[in-house]
Coordinates of C-alpha atoms in Angstrom, one line a residue:
M277 CA -210.8 159.1 41.0
D278 CA -211.5 162.3 39.1
L279 CA -209.6 164.0 36.4
L280 CA -208.3 167.5 37.4
K281 CA -209.9 169.0 34.3
K282 CA -213.3 168.3 35.8
F283 CA -212.5 171.1 38.3
C284 CA -210.4 173.4 36.0
Q285 CA -212.0 176.7 34.9
N286 CA -208.9 178.1 33.2
A287 CA -205.3 177.2 32.4
Q288 CA -202.8 179.8 31.2
Y289 CA -199.1 180.1 30.5
G290 CA -197.2 183.0 32.1
Y291 CA -195.7 186.2 30.8
T292 CA -192.4 186.1 28.9
G293 CA -190.2 188.8 30.4
S294 CA -187.0 189.4 32.3
A295 CA -186.7 190.1 36.0
V296 CA -185.3 193.6 36.8
E297 CA -184.0 195.1 40.0
K298 CA -185.7 198.5 39.4
D299 CA -189.0 198.9 41.3
T300 CA -191.6 198.9 38.5
G301 CA -194.4 198.4 40.9
V302 CA -195.0 194.9 39.5
K303 CA -193.4 191.8 41.1
F304 CA -192.5 188.7 39.0
L305 CA -193.0 185.1 40.2
R306 CA -190.7 182.7 38.5
I307 CA -190.1 178.9 38.9
T308 CA -186.9 179.7 40.8
D309 CA -188.9 181.6 43.5
L310 CA -190.8 178.4 44.5
D311 CA -189.4 176.3 47.3
Y312 CA -189.9 172.6 47.6
S313 CA -192.9 173.0 49.8
G314 CA -194.6 175.2 47.2
N315 CA -194.0 178.4 49.0
Y316 CA -192.6 181.8 47.9
Q317 CA -191.9 185.0 49.7
E318 CA -193.4 188.1 48.0
E319 CA -190.7 190.4 49.4
N320 CA -188.0 188.3 47.7
L321 CA -189.6 188.5 44.2
P322 CA -187.9 190.6 41.6
F323 CA -189.7 193.2 39.5
V324 CA -190.7 193.1 35.9
E325 CA -191.5 195.6 33.2
I326 CA -194.9 194.9 31.7
L327 CA -197.4 197.1 29.9
S328 CA -200.6 197.7 31.9
R329 CA -202.8 196.1 29.2
Q330 CA -200.7 193.0 29.4
K331 CA -200.5 193.1 33.2
Q332 CA -204.2 192.3 33.7
K333 CA -203.8 189.1 31.7
Y334 CA -201.0 187.7 33.9
L335 CA -201.9 189.2 37.3
L336 CA -202.0 186.6 40.0
S337 CA -205.0 186.6 42.3
E338 CA -205.3 185.0 45.7
K339 CA -206.1 181.3 45.3
D340 CA -204.6 181.0 41.8
F341 CA -202.8 177.7 41.5
V342 CA -199.4 177.8 39.7
V343 CA -197.3 174.8 38.5
A344 CA -193.7 174.9 37.2
R345 CA -193.7 173.5 33.7
T346 CA -190.0 172.9 32.9
G347 CA -186.6 172.2 34.4
A348 CA -185.6 170.7 37.7
T349 CA -188.7 172.1 39.5
A350 CA -191.2 171.0 36.8
G351 CA -194.4 169.9 38.5
K352 CA -193.8 172.0 41.7
C353 CA -197.1 173.6 42.7
A354 CA -198.0 176.7 44.7
I355 CA -201.1 178.6 45.7
A356 CA -201.0 182.3 45.1
K357 CA -201.3 184.4 48.3
K358 CA -202.9 187.7 48.8
H359 CA -200.2 190.1 47.7
S360 CA -199.5 193.6 48.9
R361 CA -198.3 194.5 45.4
D362 CA -199.2 193.4 41.9
V363 CA -197.6 190.1 41.0
V364 CA -197.5 188.5 37.5
F365 CA -196.4 185.0 36.8
A366 CA -193.6 184.1 34.4
S367 CA -193.7 182.0 31.3
Y368 CA -192.4 178.8 32.8
L369 CA -195.3 178.7 35.1
I370 CA -198.9 177.6 34.3
R371 CA -201.7 179.2 36.2
F372 CA -204.9 177.3 36.9
R373 CA -208.2 178.5 38.3
F374 CA -210.2 175.7 39.8
T375 CA -213.8 175.5 40.9
K376 CA -214.7 175.7 44.6
D377 CA -215.3 171.9 44.6
I378 CA -211.6 171.2 45.3
D379 CA -209.6 172.5 48.2
L380 CA -206.4 174.1 46.8
T381 CA -204.3 173.2 49.9
F382 CA -205.4 169.6 49.6
L383 CA -204.5 169.6 45.8
E384 CA -201.1 171.3 46.4
Q385 CA -200.2 168.8 49.1
Y386 CA -201.3 165.9 46.9
L387 CA -199.3 167.0 43.9
N388 CA -196.2 168.1 45.9
Q389 CA -195.8 164.9 47.9
G390 CA -196.7 161.3 48.1
P391 CA -198.6 159.5 45.3
G392 CA -199.5 162.7 43.5
K393 CA -195.8 163.7 43.3
R394 CA -195.0 160.2 41.8
I395 CA -197.6 160.7 39.1
V396 CA -196.4 164.2 38.3
S397 CA -192.7 162.9 38.2
E398 CA -193.6 160.1 35.8
I399 CA -195.1 162.7 33.4
V400 CA -192.3 165.3 34.0
Y401 CA -189.5 162.8 33.3
S402 CA -191.1 160.9 30.4
S403 CA -188.8 162.8 28.0
G404 CA -185.2 164.0 28.0
Q405 CA -186.0 167.5 29.2
P406 CA -188.1 167.6 32.4
N407 CA -191.4 169.3 31.5
I408 CA -195.2 169.1 31.9
N409 CA -197.9 171.0 30.1
A410 CA -201.4 172.2 31.1
N411 CA -203.2 169.3 29.3
E412 CA -201.1 166.7 31.1
I413 CA -201.8 168.3 34.4
Q414 CA -205.5 168.4 33.7
E415 CA -205.4 164.6 32.8
I416 CA -204.1 163.7 36.3
K417 CA -206.5 161.5 38.2
I418 CA -206.9 162.5 41.8
P419 CA -208.6 160.6 44.6
L420 CA -211.0 163.3 45.8
P421 CA -212.8 162.8 49.1
P422 CA -215.7 165.1 49.9
L423 CA -214.7 168.8 50.4
P424 CA -215.0 168.7 54.2
K425 CA -212.6 165.8 54.3
Q426 CA -210.2 167.5 51.9
K427 CA -210.1 170.5 54.2
E428 CA -209.6 168.3 57.3
I429 CA -206.6 166.5 55.6
A430 CA -205.2 169.8 54.4
K431 CA -205.4 171.3 57.9
K432 CA -203.6 168.3 59.5
V433 CA -200.8 168.5 56.9
E434 CA -200.5 172.2 57.4
A435 CA -200.1 171.7 61.2
I436 CA -197.4 169.1 60.6
R437 CA -195.6 171.5 58.2
A438 CA -195.8 174.3 60.8
E439 CA -194.3 171.9 63.4
I440 CA -191.5 171.0 61.0
A441 CA -190.8 174.7 60.3
G442 CA -190.6 175.3 64.0
I443 CA -188.1 172.4 64.5
K444 CA -186.0 173.7 61.6
D445 CA -185.9 177.2 63.1
K446 CA -185.0 175.8 66.5
A447 CA -182.2 173.6 64.9
S448 CA -180.9 176.6 62.9
G449 CA -180.7 178.7 66.1
V450 CA -178.8 175.9 68.0
L451 CA -176.4 175.6 65.1
E452 CA -175.7 179.4 65.1
T453 CA -175.2 179.4 68.8
T454 CA -172.8 176.4 68.5
Q455 CA -170.8 178.1 65.8
R456 CA -170.5 181.3 67.9
E457 CA -169.3 179.3 70.9
I458 CA -166.8 177.4 68.8
G459 CA -165.6 180.7 67.4
K460 CA -165.1 182.1 70.9
M461 CA -163.2 179.0 72.0
L462 CA -160.9 179.2 69.0
K463 CA -160.0 182.9 69.7
V464 CA -158.7 182.0 73.2

């Protein structure tokens, strides 16, 4: 078991600002934009007004690792994607940059489900208001197999997630078809 801080190069809290509808050229990732699988859709992110000198400090790069630090989604993790526009992260998120010795997909899967999620939940709910801070995250012990094994595990879990997403899409389509058919029958 290794402490996450062994692999952490940097931890930083996000930008304090408000989402705006006006296209400022800079998107804003907030905790409410993360789903329970640690995903977010860039096209659904709102914009934010931020000075260019501040933007560089909070700009997300591909492979940045963000963790929600407060509220109902505290502890939820996501890996930043390659973005088509500039994206900064909000103040209720913590950005981590890890060494290449840890597979980020493996880490995200470990912390968002199973034993890792239980560990995070114990920290998050240890006080009245659900929250977690950068130091607490770095103190989490993680069973870390060799990097090739981490990648193998991550790949298998991603395949299962893709299968689940396909089943959900198919079920959603069946439900819509059923609702249309019922609607047609009731109009008769």
